[in-house]
């Protein structure tokens, strides 16, 4: 094709501006790109549940060193402060806390006085037994709680009292039969975790309601009023794991 100035153009060259104009109009009509929702960030655990504690802890020197360091930190004092209070050199005290030397009885007595603990407290971790409870299927202990009068059956699946964690954990298998009634008025100290096994229930926590089916779970602060609000499909069975600090009282 020849334009008014005498210049020749191919058909493709002539169509390019038109195509660009149409593309520009199409882009202006298109909706703006929607922002990609931010993925939930995974909060890192404060400790690795799969890590293995140093096997040397079964060695007396390591157990003593661990207790000395723990009691010192509880008092908020430095290694230098404790060394000055006990007339033990800084290097020797560091070796004791790291479990690489065996302190004499005189040294242990000086440490116990400075830390304000009985001498036997320094041997606690070495002598302490770590308990485990094994319950065969169907051999849990049925216990009576406030919901028992509403037909709720509580089967305690194990219990360990005083332990090194400072936390008491109570695992229950809770069964609500055909004649069970709602009882949404539990409230106690600690945290609670529920895991549905059978049936359907609407569970209340504070002012919120949660419809729970097998495989669903609920984790909450047990200091808010909570409990089954609606027994949709019975029988209902779920695990309830309650934890609270040692020494506290739970209703």
Coordinates of N, CA, C and O in Angstrom, one line a residue, residues 104-170:
X104 N 33.9 -31.6 94.7 CA 34.0 -32.3 96.1 C 32.8 -32.0 96.9 O 32.0 -31.1 96.6
X105 N 32.6 -32.7 98.0 CA 31.5 -32.5 98.9 C 31.5 -31.1 99.5 O 30.5 -30.4 99.6
X106 N 32.7 -30.6 99.8 CA 32.9 -29.2 100.3 C 32.4 -28.2 99.3 O 31.7 -27.2 99.7
X107 N 32.7 -28.4 98.1 CA 32.3 -27.5 97.0 C 30.8 -27.5 96.8 O 30.1 -26.5 96.7
X108 N 30.2 -28.7 96.9 CA 28.8 -28.8 96.8 C 28.1 -28.2 97.9 O 27.0 -27.5 97.8
X109 N 28.6 -28.3 99.1 CA 28.0 -27.6 100.3 C 28.1 -26.1 100.1 O 27.1 -25.4 100.4
X110 N 29.2 -25.6 99.6 CA 29.3 -24.1 99.4 C 28.3 -23.7 98.4 O 27.6 -22.6 98.5
X111 N 28.1 -24.5 97.3 CA 27.1 -24.1 96.3 C 25.7 -24.1 96.8 O 24.9 -23.2 96.5
X112 N 25.4 -25.2 97.6 CA 24.0 -25.3 98.1 C 23.7 -24.1 99.0 O 22.5 -23.6 99.0
X113 N 24.6 -23.7 99.8 CA 24.4 -22.5 100.7 C 24.2 -21.3 99.9 O 23.3 -20.5 100.2
X114 N 25.1 -21.0 98.9 CA 25.0 -19.8 98.1 C 23.7 -19.8 97.3 O 23.1 -18.7 97.1
X115 N 23.2 -20.9 96.9 CA 22.0 -21.0 96.1 C 20.7 -21.1 96.9 O 19.6 -20.9 96.4
X116 N 20.9 -21.3 98.2 CA 19.8 -21.4 99.1 C 18.9 -22.6 99.0 O 17.7 -22.5 99.1
X117 N 19.5 -23.7 98.6 CA 18.8 -25.0 98.4 C 19.5 -26.1 99.2 O 20.6 -26.0 99.5
X118 N 18.7 -27.2 99.6 CA 19.3 -28.3 100.3 C 20.4 -29.0 99.4 O 20.3 -28.9 98.1
X119 N 21.4 -29.5 100.0 CA 22.4 -30.2 99.2 C 21.8 -31.3 98.3 O 22.3 -31.5 97.2
X120 N 20.8 -32.0 98.8 CA 20.2 -33.1 98.0 C 19.5 -32.6 96.8 O 19.3 -33.3 95.8
X121 N 19.2 -31.3 96.7 CA 18.5 -30.7 95.5 C 19.4 -30.7 94.3 O 18.9 -30.8 93.2
X122 N 20.7 -30.7 94.6 CA 21.7 -30.8 93.4 C 21.7 -32.1 92.8 O 22.2 -32.3 91.7
X123 N 21.2 -33.2 93.4 CA 21.2 -34.5 92.9 C 19.9 -34.9 92.3 O 19.7 -36.0 91.8
X124 N 18.9 -34.0 92.3 CA 17.5 -34.3 92.0 C 17.4 -34.9 90.6 O 16.7 -35.9 90.4
X125 N 18.0 -34.3 89.6 CA 17.8 -34.7 88.2 C 18.4 -36.1 88.0 O 17.9 -36.9 87.2
X126 N 19.5 -36.4 88.7 CA 20.1 -37.7 88.6 C 19.3 -38.8 89.2 O 19.2 -39.9 88.6
X127 N 18.7 -38.5 90.3 CA 17.9 -39.6 91.0 C 16.5 -39.7 90.6 O 15.8 -40.7 90.8
X128 N 16.0 -38.7 89.9 CA 14.6 -38.6 89.5 C 14.2 -39.7 88.5 O 14.9 -39.9 87.5
X129 N 13.1 -40.4 88.7 CA 12.6 -41.3 87.7 C 11.6 -40.6 86.8 O 10.8 -39.8 87.2
X130 N 11.6 -41.0 85.5 CA 10.7 -40.5 84.6 C 9.6 -41.5 84.4 O 9.9 -42.7 83.9
X131 N 8.4 -41.2 84.7 CA 7.3 -42.1 84.8 C 6.6 -42.3 83.4 O 6.7 -41.4 82.5
X132 N 6.0 -43.4 83.2 CA 5.2 -43.7 82.0 C 4.0 -44.5 82.5 O 4.1 -45.4 83.4
X133 N 2.8 -44.3 81.9 CA 1.6 -45.0 82.2 C 1.0 -45.7 81.0 O 0.8 -45.0 80.0
X134 N 0.8 -47.0 81.0 CA 0.3 -47.7 79.9 C -1.1 -48.2 80.3 O -1.2 -48.9 81.3
X135 N -2.1 -47.9 79.5 CA -3.4 -48.4 79.7 C -3.9 -49.3 78.6 O -3.9 -48.8 77.4
X136 N -4.3 -50.5 78.9 CA -4.8 -51.4 77.8 C -6.2 -50.9 77.4 O -6.9 -50.2 78.2
X137 N -6.6 -51.3 76.2 CA -7.9 -50.9 75.7 C -9.0 -51.3 76.7 O -9.1 -52.5 77.1
X138 N -9.9 -50.4 77.1 CA -11.0 -50.8 77.9 C -10.7 -50.8 79.4 O -11.6 -51.1 80.2
X139 N -9.5 -50.5 79.8 CA -9.1 -50.5 81.2 C -8.8 -49.2 81.8 O -8.2 -49.1 82.9
X140 N -9.3 -48.1 81.2 CA -9.3 -46.8 81.8 C -10.1 -46.7 83.0 O -11.0 -47.6 83.3
X141 N -9.9 -45.8 83.9 CA -10.6 -45.6 85.2 C -11.8 -44.7 85.0 O -11.6 -43.5 84.6
X142 N -13.0 -45.1 85.2 CA -14.2 -44.2 85.1 C -14.2 -43.3 86.4 O -14.1 -43.8 87.5
X143 N -14.2 -42.0 86.2 CA -14.2 -41.1 87.3 C -15.5 -40.2 87.3 O -16.1 -40.1 86.2
X144 N -15.8 -39.7 88.4 CA -17.0 -38.8 88.5 C -16.6 -37.4 88.5 O -15.7 -36.9 89.3
X145 N -17.2 -36.6 87.6 CA -17.0 -35.2 87.5 C -18.4 -34.5 87.4 O -19.4 -35.1 87.5
X146 N -18.3 -33.2 87.3 CA -19.6 -32.4 87.4 C -20.6 -32.9 86.3 O -21.8 -32.8 86.5
X147 N -20.1 -33.2 85.1 CA -21.0 -33.6 84.0 C -21.5 -35.0 84.2 O -22.4 -35.4 83.4
X148 N -21.1 -35.8 85.2 CA -21.6 -37.1 85.4 C -23.1 -37.1 85.6 O -23.8 -38.0 85.1
X149 N -23.6 -36.2 86.3 CA -25.0 -36.1 86.6 C -25.9 -35.9 85.3 O -27.1 -36.1 85.3
X150 N -25.2 -35.4 84.2 CA -25.9 -35.2 83.0 C -25.7 -36.4 82.1 O -26.1 -36.3 80.9
X151 N -25.2 -37.5 82.6 CA -25.0 -38.7 81.8 C -23.7 -38.8 81.0 O -23.6 -39.6 80.1
X152 N -22.8 -37.9 81.4 CA -21.5 -37.9 80.7 C -20.6 -38.9 81.4 O -20.4 -38.9 82.6
X153 N -19.9 -39.8 80.6 CA -19.0 -40.8 81.2 C -17.6 -40.3 80.9 O -17.2 -40.1 79.8
X154 N -16.8 -40.2 82.0 CA -15.4 -39.8 81.9 C -14.5 -41.0 82.2 O -14.5 -41.5 83.4
X155 N -13.7 -41.4 81.3 CA -12.7 -42.5 81.5 C -11.3 -41.9 81.5 O -10.8 -41.4 80.4
X156 N -10.6 -41.9 82.6 CA -9.3 -41.4 82.7 C -8.3 -42.4 82.1 O -8.3 -43.5 82.5
X157 N -7.5 -41.9 81.1 CA -6.6 -42.8 80.4 C -5.2 -42.8 80.9 O -4.3 -43.4 80.3
X158 N -5.0 -42.2 82.0 CA -3.6 -42.1 82.6 C -3.4 -40.9 83.4 O -4.1 -39.9 83.2
X159 N -2.5 -41.0 84.4 CA -2.2 -39.8 85.2 C -0.8 -39.9 85.8 O -0.4 -40.9 86.3
X160 N -0.1 -38.8 85.7 CA 1.2 -38.7 86.3 C 1.2 -37.4 87.1 O 1.0 -36.3 86.6
X161 N 1.5 -37.5 88.4 CA 1.4 -36.4 89.3 C 2.6 -35.5 89.2 O 2.9 -34.9 88.2
X162 N 3.4 -35.4 90.2 CA 4.7 -34.6 90.2 C 5.6 -35.1 89.2 O 5.8 -36.3 89.0
X163 N 6.1 -34.2 88.4 CA 7.0 -34.6 87.3 C 7.9 -33.4 87.0 O 7.8 -32.3 87.5
X164 N 8.9 -33.6 86.1 CA 9.9 -32.6 85.8 C 9.4 -31.4 85.0 O 10.0 -30.4 84.9
X165 N 8.3 -31.6 84.3 CA 7.8 -30.5 83.4 C 7.1 -29.4 84.2 O 6.9 -28.3 83.7
X166 N 6.6 -29.7 85.4 CA 5.8 -28.7 86.2 C 4.4 -28.5 85.7 O 3.7 -27.6 86.1
X167 N 3.9 -29.5 84.8 CA 2.6 -29.4 84.3 C 1.9 -30.8 84.6 O 2.5 -31.8 84.4
X168 N 0.6 -30.7 85.0 CA -0.2 -31.9 85.1 C -1.1 -32.0 83.9 O -1.7 -31.1 83.5
X169 N -1.1 -33.2 83.3 CA -1.9 -33.5 82.2 C -2.9 -34.6 82.5 O -2.5 -35.7 83.0
X170 N -4.2 -34.4 82.2 CA -5.2 -35.4 82.4 C -5.9 -35.8 81.1 O -6.7 -35.0 80.5

